[in-house]
Amino acid sequence: MKQNRKIKQLVISDENDLTFGKAPHPVECGKGLVIGGGQVYPEINFTLPSMTVEEDTWQEVRNQYSTIIEEICQRAVVLETSGIVVEFELLPPMTLNPQWGAEITQILRNTLDNYYEKDGLRSALRVTPVDVRDAERPPRMRNGKFWDKTYRSFELCAEAGADMLSIESTGGKEIHDEALMQGDLAGLIFALGSLGARDMKFLWSHIVDIANKYNVIPAGDTACGFANTAMVLAEKKMIPRVLAAVDRVASVARTLQGHLEGAVGPTKDCAYEGPYLKALCGIPISMEGRSSACAHLSTVGNIAGACCDVWSNESVQNVRLLSANAPVVSLEQLIYDCRLYNTAIEAGNDYSENYRKMLIESDLHLDPQAYVLSPEVVIRIAEKLVKCETPLAMTIQSARETVKIIEQAYNNKELNLNKGDIRWLGLMKTQLETIPEDESQLLENIKSGPLANKFLPEEYGL
Amino acid sequence: MKQNRKIKQLVISDENDLTFGKAPHPVECGKGLVIGGGQVYPEINFTLPSMTVEEDTWQEVRNQYSTIIEEICQRAVVLETSGIVVEFELLPPMTLNPQWGAEITQILRNTLDNYYEKDGLRSALRVTPVDVRDAERPPRMRNGKFWDKTYRSFELCAEAGADMLSIESTGGKEIHDEALMQGDLAGLIFALGSLGARDMKFLWSHIVDIANKYNVIPAGDTACGFANTAMVLAEKKMIPRVLAAVDRVASVARTLQGHLEGAVGPTKDCAYEGPYLKALCGIPISMEGRSSACAHLSTVGNIAGACCDVWSNESVQNVRLLSANAPVVSLEQLIYDCRLYNTAIEAGNDYSENYRKMLIESDLHLDPQAYVLSPEVVIRIAEKLVKCETPLAMTIQSARETVKIIEQAYNNKELNLNKGDIRWLGLMKTQLETIPEDESQLLENIKSGPLANKFLPEEYGL
Amino acid sequence: MSIMEELKNAVIKGHLDADAPYPPDMVGQPGVKDLIEKALEEDIELKTILNEGLIGGMNIVGEKFSSGEYFVPEMMISAKAMKGGLNMLEPLLVKEPSQKVGTVIMGTVQGDMHDIGKNLVGMMLEGGGFEVIDLGVDVDPEKFIENAKENPDAIIGMSALLTTTMENMRKTIKLIRSEGLDNKIIIGGAPITKKFADDIGAEGQSNNAGEVVGLVKNLLKSEKQ
Amino acid sequence: MSIMEELKNAVIKGHLDADAPYPPDMVGQPGVKDLIEKALEEDIELKTILNEGLIGGMNIVGEKFSSGEYFVPEMMISAKAMKGGLNMLEPLLVKEPSQKVGTVIMGTVQGDMHDIGKNLVGMMLEGGGFEVIDLGVDVDPEKFIENAKENPDAIIGMSALLTTTMENMRKTIKLIRSEGLDNKIIIGGAPITKKFADDIGAEGQSNNAGEVVGLVKNLLKSEKQ
Ligand code: B12
Ligand code: B12
């Protein structure tokens, strides 16, 4: 299953082949779902309403998850869905007490099995432990209590019945958070292209081992703590949208490392770097857009779906809406979205191509973060990335190409930018001129700057 | 503006002309929105979270609505929406104290005006008083305190700044509720085709007068209390889906009466009879589907959009989700849906026709309630309806044609039905054989049955 | 088929008596009333007629409903047939008061006109052998209190469909308790959650008419202990 | 341009001193530190330097941020420049203690690691002239209490981003109050609503870093009355 340790050419090189429901390397998982094999499946994610997770409330926590999964399966059956992906994202106490995460995994597993036998509902269960290594500052990535808990959580959840394993890993975030707030591209690039990429290699080689041992699928990671933080900050007008767009593409090399270590997809829903990964390694991807508005607002509601293989709501609390509990509402919306994708695929090329173009065109011109998700741009940038020798070089190249392409698009009047964005394009260009591609050089620069004491180089093998 | 008092032929007779964004008789309203003039606009609706509405809480109620409308306008501006429709559906105490409804109308009006001036956000405000006549059993429709309050509520809201007036009127519901639970088609048809149609004429002649006086738009009504009750009951497996489908089409003649009295559209969002009204009178319609899952689950999430001019979320409480308050989340989803509609329209016939076909095809075969919303079926049935002389005859004809068409579709394997549905098709056919088209005859039958004391004939001019 | 089997079947089919027009294929055959008469003649115990025949039949109706085979209209017809039978037994049952299953006072709370859910629940309870006192819609706290005073053993059921009327449930419960009444209270309606019920001190909650009979029976059981 | 105007401008541009490399077009020109020195030499009142120059400049930065012209990175640079100035004034200000605007103890509650929002709020408060004691993330109630005891006049600010940690705010407030501490408490974070704040007895709440300075100032005002 392991991919080549280095990507030499694009698996998808024609932008028209970067489309929804079809991936060159489909993944079969759960009860016979073939992800990327010609259909888009909904991925439903949910979390607790306002309550604590502790001994005293544990029975209620279990009840919450039992009810949610029961109601979800019921609705999926009524709507005659051909299959669903269910994601269980652990909450911190469930990784800190790995047994708890496993208990919930088991509850979900049993219910999914029941509905498969009773109603023929096909499904796959993705389980995502929390990267609790982030609980210390500076974090220890390869030792200590938090690493042990994270590792154990993977093992127990795999044993308890997960079909796929994922994580939102955080290696390098201790630098990225600071750099983002300061608009410091050298810091961002160091966090992603050096620390992040190194930690991804370390972490995913372990996850892949666990997955092999328990015969489950090592699915994928996400730069959520990085580029989605940037997206949310841009949404709140805290940072310029062009910076968030650059950060997004700059996260590709980092997340890619997981796949070089053997993660096979589907990628995590919140990994908007997914289209790049699909082009680079041909893996199926999970994406989220308008139907994840319950989890975060965004400017890429439609275009995010242009080449998805799984379509997610990211997350919603189990609160009662006028119709039903919110997870059921989300599931229903995802199912209707997927009916459209799949109707288009069945109806043939005219339909799916037109629909894909509509998804792209409807968001493309309004935001740079949407622009960099357009398949055409993805292929153009990805072509440049395969030529890079190291993750760090790839990260720098991503940033440079993104700035260039956004500038071109603005000049060609293909993309709306405001004054702040334009000012920042200039600021970023200047910064990018001075960032060294040599990792030890960059490390030295960082070590002599204000971020020096924020991270432990040895935890990244540096 | 008044339409002919009787429809003699279809305004739209080619099913392909029954499409989204375009109505033969567009309606210009609010700040320059032309509904049905080539674009689909989102219609956002919202309601209070769990709280009472009374003197003591009134300040908090006002705050709630101020916050909601402020947040909605902000998001609409960020997403560069070309225009929004805002619906304010009063809650019962706000019609029972008409001044309260007017106060909230004023708050919404002012904020919409502000955002128009400040950010150029175009908008139109629909205000929908509650039909509080339903608060008495048997209800008095033309006299008494509740009729006075309803009337006054319309006047004050029109004065306070509504752009359009709507209502979910309830004439005949006292019979319909009972008949529905008993699966009694004679009762259903009497409730809709006689009582309902008569009350619609009475009520809407008054609403149109008020609208003319205050120079606002008399938009439209809905059979929500009838056919949507049936839809929700079918969703809960309380009544068969085929009965709900028949009830839906049987509500067309009733809602049509409002338009014969001068209502010009856009129809109310929850009026799934809209496509029939669009074909019959060429008015623009508001519809709701997958993005109203927050308000009710449904089996028509996509097909409902095939010929909408406004696209709504029906309603959502102002509760906090992970991203934002729920009304903002709903608005964002509607806006992305509308971007797709409008991108398709702009891209030309190929795109919009394909997209419309996908919306239809993706739901059509799975549920009879979806089947009767397909433009092809709509035109086929509506062609039969224009030949009927009275609302009652039209209602009976609707039911007969619907049963026939569903049966055909099932036989042709175009439509999935379960055993219960099939049994009920037979039961309905038998019942329909004996229902008289003569109103006084039907009235006599009802008067001698168990529903006799549930309604006051004189309140319907009977 | 034994008489009890026949009676059960008549309830399931909703066939009231030989003259009843429903279901068409049973016209002329003995219905619930006829079979109860026969059973009484044969000196079958009241308890057996009630539990095996009527309630037993209605239980199966409930199962058919849960499985999606029956819809509410069918259930209503069966409930009516069963009620016809109950009416015959009632004068006899008063002599054996321990046979009475229980009473439920049902109402939609103040400000709320939605009654379909409440009516369904009422019907299910009647089908389960309970006496249901239906206070209708828009019921103010005083009316609940009045009825609770008259029926100290009754369970009170409240329904609300609006987020703006569910708070009236809290108010009503407070007032009921402040009168020193200790009737068990259950609540329901689309916006009602378990958490809300716990919050306002209701003893039970359900969003599913099919579960309500069980819920009420459990409450009565726990009362007796 | 008067010195105060120049000082204000240096804060707005985030220019710390003549040697500072940012912004490129001001290198070599006098920055915040240089201008304060000059102002002190000219015997301008401390109050004026602080309120007109530093806080005045930062207010404009806040406005530019609200209007979308500035982003956080620009704001941070200005905040740093301002802090550099404050550090110079501090030894002098202690002599006039009434000039101290106030202290805020900030922390993300137990179990929660999200700190971006908290850090932003802290920065805004520092920009508003407050002293901020940052307890970091995953802060247990004891640590809040300890710091509150040491700073009885300080306002406590708590942040939570998870629905599963917001309840820890309630717990923390309870414990703080049970220790007899009456520090004003404000809370924030994406899932926090006004209603929740009222519920758990917090004195203030905001989802908007821009509003926080105003919020805290109002609380201090009301305290004095
Ligand atoms: C039918 C209906 C109506 C009909 C009511 C007919 C009738 N006689 O009841 C009419 C048209 C009159 C109506 C009017 C209004 N309605 Co209305 N209505 C509905 C609708 C579509 C279905 C409700 C229903 O009957 N469901 C079927 C029954 C079987 O389900 P149920 O009631 O939940 O009951 C089940 C369980 O909850 C439980 N249960 C119920 N009661 C009890 C009690 C006990 C003790 C127990 C144990 C269990 C239990 O068992 C039942 C069986 O399973 C809902 C939509 C929805 N999603 O629920 C809106 C809805 C409830 N209505 C709504 C609104 C806004 C209104 C109006 C204010 C509209 C207006 N602007 O005019 C008015 C208010 C009238 C009033 N004063 O109450 C909103 C409520 C929003 C809010 N703020 O809460 C809803 C959610 C629609 C929406 N999506 O916006 N409505
Ligand atoms: C960035 C982020 C992360 C980063 C955190 C980086 C960091 N150093 O903070 C990382 C990747 C580490 C992370 C981890 C996790 N996260 Co997270 N995360 C986010 C994200 C995307 C953005 C949060 C953010 O920084 N917003 C920007 C800041 C500026 O906004 P803010 O915090 O709201 O602050 C503003 C106001 O609220 C206010 N404010 C804030 N604090 C205070 C305090 C006071 C006193 C006042 C007055 C005002 C105030 O002012 C601020 C400025 O305007 C949110 C999504 C979202 N929609 O919020 C998810 C989110 C909060 N995370 C979520 C989850 C589930 C997690 C994880 C459990 C994921 C996992 N399974 O691994 C872990 C948990 C870690 C832990 N123990 O806490 C969920 C929470 C779901 C739930 N049940 O509540 C969210 C909502 C994502 C989602 N949609 O599912 N996350």
PDB file of N, CA and C in Angstrom, chain D residues 141-181:
ATOM      1  N   PRO D 141      -9.010  25.647  38.178  1.00  0.00           N
ATOM      2  CA  PRO D 141      -9.629  26.676  39.027  1.00  0.00           C
ATOM      3  C   PRO D 141      -8.661  27.196  40.084  1.00  0.00           C
ATOM      4  N   GLU D 142      -7.867  26.303  40.660  1.00  0.00           N
ATOM      5  CA  GLU D 142      -6.957  26.709  41.730  1.00  0.00           C
ATOM      6  C   GLU D 142      -6.036  27.831  41.273  1.00  0.00           C
ATOM      7  N   LYS D 143      -5.574  27.714  40.043  1.00  0.00           N
ATOM      8  CA  LYS D 143      -4.634  28.704  39.540  1.00  0.00           C
ATOM      9  C   LYS D 143      -5.330  30.065  39.374  1.00  0.00           C
ATOM     10  N   PHE D 144      -6.565  30.039  38.900  1.00  0.00           N
ATOM     11  CA  PHE D 144      -7.314  31.302  38.818  1.00  0.00           C
ATOM     12  C   PHE D 144      -7.445  31.905  40.218  1.00  0.00           C
ATOM     13  N   ILE D 145      -7.797  31.046  41.175  1.00  0.00           N
ATOM     14  CA  ILE D 145      -8.039  31.524  42.540  1.00  0.00           C
ATOM     15  C   ILE D 145      -6.781  32.137  43.146  1.00  0.00           C
ATOM     16  N   GLU D 146      -5.683  31.409  43.011  1.00  0.00           N
ATOM     17  CA  GLU D 146      -4.397  31.866  43.488  1.00  0.00           C
ATOM     18  C   GLU D 146      -4.106  33.286  42.975  1.00  0.00           C
ATOM     19  N   ASN D 147      -4.246  33.467  41.687  1.00  0.00           N
ATOM     20  CA  ASN D 147      -3.942  34.758  41.089  1.00  0.00           C
ATOM     21  C   ASN D 147      -4.942  35.830  41.486  1.00  0.00           C
ATOM     22  N   ALA D 148      -6.187  35.417  41.665  1.00  0.00           N
ATOM     23  CA  ALA D 148      -7.206  36.388  42.068  1.00  0.00           C
ATOM     24  C   ALA D 148      -6.903  36.879  43.474  1.00  0.00           C
ATOM     25  N   LYS D 149      -6.445  35.971  44.327  1.00  0.00           N
ATOM     26  CA  LYS D 149      -6.115  36.376  45.694  1.00  0.00           C
ATOM     27  C   LYS D 149      -5.001  37.397  45.699  1.00  0.00           C
ATOM     28  N   GLU D 150      -4.022  37.173  44.816  1.00  0.00           N
ATOM     29  CA  GLU D 150      -2.901  38.111  44.750  1.00  0.00           C
ATOM     30  C   GLU D 150      -3.296  39.439  44.138  1.00  0.00           C
ATOM     31  N   ASN D 151      -4.358  39.428  43.328  1.00  0.00           N
ATOM     32  CA  ASN D 151      -4.780  40.643  42.638  1.00  0.00           C
ATOM     33  C   ASN D 151      -6.268  40.887  42.864  1.00  0.00           C
ATOM     34  N   PRO D 152      -6.610  41.303  44.068  1.00  0.00           N
ATOM     35  CA  PRO D 152      -8.035  41.400  44.402  1.00  0.00           C
ATOM     36  C   PRO D 152      -8.797  42.385  43.516  1.00  0.00           C
ATOM     37  N   ASP D 153      -8.106  43.345  42.901  1.00  0.00           N
ATOM     38  CA  ASP D 153      -8.804  44.305  42.046  1.00  0.00           C
ATOM     39  C   ASP D 153      -8.869  43.856  40.593  1.00  0.00           C
ATOM     40  N   ALA D 154      -8.178  42.769  40.291  1.00  0.00           N
ATOM     41  CA  ALA D 154      -8.098  42.377  38.885  1.00  0.00           C
ATOM     42  C   ALA D 154      -9.421  41.809  38.398  1.00  0.00           C
ATOM     43  N   ILE D 155      -9.640  42.004  37.120  1.00  0.00           N
ATOM     44  CA  ILE D 155     -10.763  41.349  36.454  1.00  0.00           C
ATOM     45  C   ILE D 155     -10.243  40.008  35.944  1.00  0.00           C
ATOM     46  N   ILE D 156     -11.105  38.972  36.029  1.00  0.00           N
ATOM     47  CA  ILE D 156     -10.682  37.661  35.539  1.00  0.00           C
ATOM     48  C   ILE D 156     -11.334  37.401  34.189  1.00  0.00           C
ATOM     49  N   GLY D 157     -10.546  36.992  33.207  1.00  0.00           N
ATOM     50  CA  GLY D 157     -11.074  36.665  31.884  1.00  0.00           C
ATOM     51  C   GLY D 157     -10.823  35.201  31.568  1.00  0.00           C
ATOM     52  N   MET D 158     -11.889  34.478  31.221  1.00  0.00           N
ATOM     53  CA  MET D 158     -11.727  33.061  30.898  1.00  0.00           C
ATOM     54  C   MET D 158     -12.180  32.801  29.475  1.00  0.00           C
ATOM     55  N   SER D 159     -11.456  31.906  28.813  1.00  0.00           N
ATOM     56  CA  SER D 159     -11.772  31.572  27.432  1.00  0.00           C
ATOM     57  C   SER D 159     -12.041  30.073  27.330  1.00  0.00           C
ATOM     58  N   ALA D 160     -13.010  29.670  26.478  1.00  0.00           N
ATOM     59  CA  ALA D 160     -13.242  28.245  26.202  1.00  0.00           C
ATOM     60  C   ALA D 160     -13.769  28.116  24.781  1.00  0.00           C
ATOM     61  N   LEU D 161     -13.261  27.149  24.060  1.00  0.00           N
ATOM     62  CA  LEU D 161     -13.677  26.957  22.663  1.00  0.00           C
ATOM     63  C   LEU D 161     -14.448  25.662  22.460  1.00  0.00           C
ATOM     64  N   LEU D 162     -14.464  24.804  23.466  1.00  0.00           N
ATOM     65  CA  LEU D 162     -15.099  23.497  23.294  1.00  0.00           C
ATOM     66  C   LEU D 162     -16.404  23.450  24.091  1.00  0.00           C
ATOM     67  N   THR D 163     -17.403  22.827  23.523  1.00  0.00           N
ATOM     68  CA  THR D 163     -18.664  22.686  24.262  1.00  0.00           C
ATOM     69  C   THR D 163     -18.452  21.831  25.496  1.00  0.00           C
ATOM     70  N   THR D 164     -17.387  21.044  25.492  1.00  0.00           N
ATOM     71  CA  THR D 164     -17.145  20.178  26.638  1.00  0.00           C
ATOM     72  C   THR D 164     -16.259  20.830  27.689  1.00  0.00           C
ATOM     73  N   THR D 165     -15.767  22.023  27.424  1.00  0.00           N
ATOM     74  CA  THR D 165     -14.994  22.704  28.475  1.00  0.00           C
ATOM     75  C   THR D 165     -15.720  23.944  28.983  1.00  0.00           C
ATOM     76  N   MET D 166     -16.757  24.374  28.272  1.00  0.00           N
ATOM     77  CA  MET D 166     -17.400  25.594  28.740  1.00  0.00           C
ATOM     78  C   MET D 166     -18.031  25.395  30.123  1.00  0.00           C
ATOM     79  N   GLU D 167     -18.420  24.152  30.411  1.00  0.00           N
ATOM     80  CA  GLU D 167     -18.974  23.888  31.746  1.00  0.00           C
ATOM     81  C   GLU D 167     -17.919  24.083  32.839  1.00  0.00           C
ATOM     82  N   ASN D 168     -16.643  23.965  32.457  1.00  0.00           N
ATOM     83  CA  ASN D 168     -15.598  24.212  33.448  1.00  0.00           C
ATOM     84  C   ASN D 168     -15.553  25.671  33.885  1.00  0.00           C
ATOM     85  N   MET D 169     -16.129  26.548  33.065  1.00  0.00           N
ATOM     86  CA  MET D 169     -16.217  27.951  33.479  1.00  0.00           C
ATOM     87  C   MET D 169     -17.154  28.064  34.671  1.00  0.00           C
ATOM     88  N   ARG D 170     -18.274  27.354  34.573  1.00  0.00           N
ATOM     89  CA  ARG D 170     -19.240  27.387  35.672  1.00  0.00           C
ATOM     90  C   ARG D 170     -18.562  26.924  36.966  1.00  0.00           C
ATOM     91  N   LYS D 171     -17.865  25.780  36.842  1.00  0.00           N
ATOM     92  CA  LYS D 171     -17.185  25.202  37.981  1.00  0.00           C
ATOM     93  C   LYS D 171     -16.197  26.208  38.578  1.00  0.00           C
ATOM     94  N   THR D 172     -15.396  26.810  37.699  1.00  0.00           N
ATOM     95  CA  THR D 172     -14.372  27.740  38.157  1.00  0.00           C
ATOM     96  C   THR D 172     -15.005  28.929  38.880  1.00  0.00           C
ATOM     97  N   ILE D 173     -16.070  29.459  38.290  1.00  0.00           N
ATOM     98  CA  ILE D 173     -16.703  30.622  38.934  1.00  0.00           C
ATOM     99  C   ILE D 173     -17.232  30.232  40.308  1.00  0.00           C
ATOM    100  N   LYS D 174     -17.868  29.070  40.375  1.00  0.00           N
ATOM    101  CA  LYS D 174     -18.384  28.603  41.663  1.00  0.00           C
ATOM    102  C   LYS D 174     -17.263  28.573  42.698  1.00  0.00           C
ATOM    103  N   LEU D 175     -16.141  27.976  42.323  1.00  0.00           N
ATOM    104  CA  LEU D 175     -15.037  27.847  43.270  1.00  0.00           C
ATOM    105  C   LEU D 175     -14.471  29.203  43.658  1.00  0.00           C
ATOM    106  N   ILE D 176     -14.360  30.098  42.671  1.00  0.00           N
ATOM    107  CA  ILE D 176     -13.845  31.436  42.983  1.00  0.00           C
ATOM    108  C   ILE D 176     -14.750  32.104  44.011  1.00  0.00           C
ATOM    109  N   ARG D 177     -16.047  32.016  43.778  1.00  0.00           N
ATOM    110  CA  ARG D 177     -16.994  32.659  44.701  1.00  0.00           C
ATOM    111  C   ARG D 177     -16.964  31.989  46.072  1.00  0.00           C
ATOM    112  N   SER D 178     -16.782  30.674  46.067  1.00  0.00           N
ATOM    113  CA  SER D 178     -16.808  29.961  47.346  1.00  0.00           C
ATOM    114  C   SER D 178     -15.587  30.333  48.195  1.00  0.00           C
ATOM    115  N   GLU D 179     -14.585  30.906  47.546  1.00  0.00           N
ATOM    116  CA  GLU D 179     -13.422  31.384  48.296  1.00  0.00           C
ATOM    117  C   GLU D 179     -13.653  32.815  48.801  1.00  0.00           C
ATOM    118  N   GLY D 180     -14.832  33.316  48.537  1.00  0.00           N
ATOM    119  CA  GLY D 180     -15.137  34.671  48.987  1.00  0.00           C
ATOM    120  C   GLY D 180     -14.535  35.769  48.123  1.00  0.00           C
ATOM    121  N   LEU D 181     -14.032  35.396  46.963  1.00  0.00           N
ATOM    122  CA  LEU D 181     -13.426  36.404  46.079  1.00  0.00           C
ATOM    123  C   LEU D 181     -14.508  37.073  45.249  1.00  0.00           C
TER     124      LEU D 181
END
